[in-house]
Tab-separated table of C-alpha atoms and ligand atoms in Angstrom:
chain	number	residue	atom	x	y	z
S	1	ALA	CA	0.000	0.000	0.000
S	2	GLN	CA	1.182	3.531	-0.743
S	3	ALA	CA	1.742	5.962	2.093
S	4	LYS	CA	-0.565	8.962	2.286
S	5	PRO	CA	0.548	11.849	0.043
S	6	GLU	CA	1.618	14.038	2.962
S	7	ASP	CA	3.640	11.152	4.397
S	8	GLN	CA	5.307	10.545	1.030
S	9	ILE	CA	6.306	14.210	0.929
S	10	LYS	CA	7.650	14.022	4.479
S	11	TYR	CA	9.526	10.860	3.585
S	12	ARG	CA	11.339	12.252	0.565
S	13	GLN	CA	12.141	15.504	2.381
S	14	SER	CA	13.461	13.555	5.380
S	15	ALA	CA	15.683	11.393	3.178
S	16	MET	CA	17.112	14.523	1.563
S	17	THR	CA	17.587	16.231	4.934
S	18	VAL	CA	19.589	13.283	6.275
S	19	THR	CA	21.499	13.029	2.986
S	20	ALA	CA	22.395	16.742	3.075
S	21	ARG	CA	23.806	16.417	6.603
S	22	SER	CA	26.037	13.550	5.532
S	23	VAL	CA	27.091	15.391	2.367
S	24	GLY	CA	27.938	18.322	4.622
S	25	VAL	CA	30.216	16.209	6.825
S	26	LEU	CA	32.023	14.788	3.782
S	27	SER	CA	32.311	18.247	2.195
S	28	ALA	CA	33.844	19.596	5.396
S	29	MET	CA	36.463	16.830	5.242
S	30	ALA	CA	37.081	17.508	1.554
S	31	LYS	CA	37.596	21.221	2.280
S	32	GLY	CA	39.809	20.567	5.269
S	33	ASP	CA	37.333	22.130	7.686
S	34	LEU	CA	37.056	18.775	9.459
S	35	PRO	CA	39.929	16.310	9.844
S	36	PHE	CA	39.637	13.356	7.470
S	37	ASN	CA	38.445	10.311	9.378
S	38	LYS	CA	38.112	7.166	7.313
S	39	GLU	CA	35.535	5.425	9.494
S	40	LEU	CA	33.330	8.508	9.783
S	41	ALA	CA	33.650	9.198	6.061
S	42	GLN	CA	32.647	5.667	5.147
S	43	ARG	CA	29.713	5.747	7.528
S	44	HIS	CA	28.331	8.943	6.004
S	45	ALA	CA	29.054	7.691	2.493
S	46	SER	CA	27.060	4.535	3.251
S	47	THR	CA	24.182	6.603	4.626
S	48	ILE	CA	24.085	8.648	1.423
S	49	ALA	CA	24.274	5.505	-0.715
S	50	ASP	CA	21.603	3.669	1.259
S	51	LEU	CA	19.132	6.550	1.212
S	52	SER	CA	19.814	7.595	-2.363
S	53	ASP	CA	17.259	5.531	-4.247
S	54	LEU	CA	14.544	5.281	-1.593
S	55	PRO	CA	12.520	8.320	-2.705
S	56	LEU	CA	12.148	6.655	-6.097
S	57	THR	CA	11.810	3.013	-5.145
S	58	ALA	CA	9.749	3.315	-1.959
S	59	GLY	CA	7.150	5.586	-3.567
S	60	ALA	CA	7.531	9.221	-2.588
S	61	TYR	CA	6.414	11.102	-5.706
S	62	GLY	CA	3.029	9.438	-6.089
S	63	PRO	CA	-0.314	10.961	-7.041
S	64	GLY	CA	-1.264	13.967	-4.924
S	65	THR	CA	2.274	14.661	-3.748
S	66	ASP	CA	2.702	17.673	-6.033
S	67	LYS	CA	0.809	19.872	-3.611
S	68	GLY	CA	-0.706	19.858	-0.162
S	69	ALA	CA	2.074	19.916	2.354
S	70	PRO	CA	4.881	22.438	1.757
S	71	THR	CA	6.853	21.165	-1.195
S	72	LYS	CA	9.237	22.755	-3.671
S	73	ALA	CA	8.737	19.890	-6.098
S	74	ASP	CA	8.464	21.217	-9.647
S	75	PRO	CA	5.444	20.061	-11.722
S	76	LYS	CA	7.974	18.842	-14.328
S	77	ILE	CA	8.660	15.882	-12.008
S	78	TRP	CA	5.326	14.500	-13.168
S	79	SER	CA	5.068	16.004	-16.655
S	80	GLU	CA	8.483	14.671	-17.682
S	81	ALA	CA	8.666	11.690	-15.349
S	82	ASP	CA	11.176	9.719	-17.449
S	83	LYS	CA	13.665	12.599	-17.482
S	84	PHE	CA	13.182	13.109	-13.754
S	85	LYS	CA	13.809	9.433	-13.085
S	86	ALA	CA	16.946	9.515	-15.257
S	87	ALA	CA	18.297	12.518	-13.329
S	88	PHE	CA	17.501	10.839	-10.024
S	89	ASP	CA	19.184	7.640	-11.201
S	90	LYS	CA	22.361	9.591	-11.979
S	91	PHE	CA	22.376	10.807	-8.402
S	92	SER	CA	21.764	7.344	-7.005
S	93	THR	CA	24.444	5.765	-9.195
S	94	SER	CA	26.959	8.366	-8.057
S	95	ALA	CA	25.853	7.986	-4.426
S	96	ARG	CA	26.315	4.230	-4.545
S	97	SER	CA	29.912	4.699	-5.709
S	98	LEU	CA	30.745	6.854	-2.674
S	99	PRO	CA	31.428	4.200	-0.016
S	100	ALA	CA	34.183	2.628	-2.099
S	101	ALA	CA	35.780	6.058	-2.564
S	102	ALA	CA	35.423	7.356	0.984
S	103	GLY	CA	38.363	5.478	2.465
S	104	ASP	CA	40.856	7.811	0.840
S	105	LEU	CA	40.689	11.609	0.970
S	106	ASN	CA	41.678	12.170	-2.643
S	107	SER	CA	39.225	9.661	-4.080
S	108	LEU	CA	36.557	11.030	-1.736
S	109	LYS	CA	37.098	14.534	-3.115
S	110	THR	CA	36.680	13.305	-6.686
S	111	ALA	CA	33.597	11.246	-5.905
S	112	LEU	CA	32.042	14.082	-3.923
S	113	ALA	CA	32.531	16.557	-6.754
S	114	ASP	CA	30.770	14.117	-9.064
S	115	LEU	CA	27.969	13.615	-6.550
S	116	GLY	CA	27.509	17.379	-6.164
S	117	LYS	CA	26.854	17.713	-9.891
S	118	THR	CA	24.123	15.093	-9.715
S	119	CYS	CA	22.496	16.851	-6.719
S	120	LYS	CA	22.543	20.110	-8.602
S	121	GLY	CA	21.367	18.418	-11.816
S	122	CYS	CA	18.075	17.490	-10.190
S	123	HIS	CA	17.677	20.600	-8.079
S	124	ASP	CA	18.173	23.001	-11.010
S	125	ASP	CA	15.410	21.375	-13.021
S	126	TYR	CA	13.057	19.901	-10.448
S	127	ARG	CA	13.221	21.981	-7.274
S	128	MET	CA	11.409	25.268	-7.340
S	129	LYS	CA	12.935	28.332	-5.723
K	201	LIG	C1	24.617	19.778	-0.503
K	201	LIG	C2	23.239	20.038	-0.661
K	201	LIG	C3	22.960	20.030	-1.974
K	201	LIG	C4	24.172	19.735	-2.751
K	201	LIG	C5	24.455	20.709	-3.832
K	201	LIG	C6	25.676	20.311	-4.615
K	201	LIG	O1	25.223	19.686	0.541
K	201	LIG	O2	22.352	20.229	0.309
K	201	LIG	O3	21.806	20.225	-2.524
K	201	LIG	O4	25.216	19.646	-1.766
K	201	LIG	O5	24.629	21.984	-3.296
K	201	LIG	O6	25.762	21.057	-5.789
């Protein structure tokens, strides 16, 4: 059974909130604002990877989730659903490559830069201001 629309919205926003915190920790390490710590980096990388495809696969953009609760979701998510899914898949593919890269600061930096592009790729087109 599908969750209620407002719960789907909460779910996808929660996943992105948790993801953003973990991206923030890894970014701080990449910038040198936080000392690189392999275990912590891998833990946050795994969190990002694990959460990355849930909004798509667990049902979080279903009917009625384009309005109601506060959402910045752009109507194009539904009008060009295949393109949205492709952009989301790029993010998830990049996210799932993070854990293997997070054990080394240089490979983490590269992987994180790639991930950032896929975040932005979706947000530019599918998140309203
Ligand atoms: C973050 C965050 C995003 C991305 C994006 C990368 O930490 O919340 O949406 O990184 O800014 O381009």
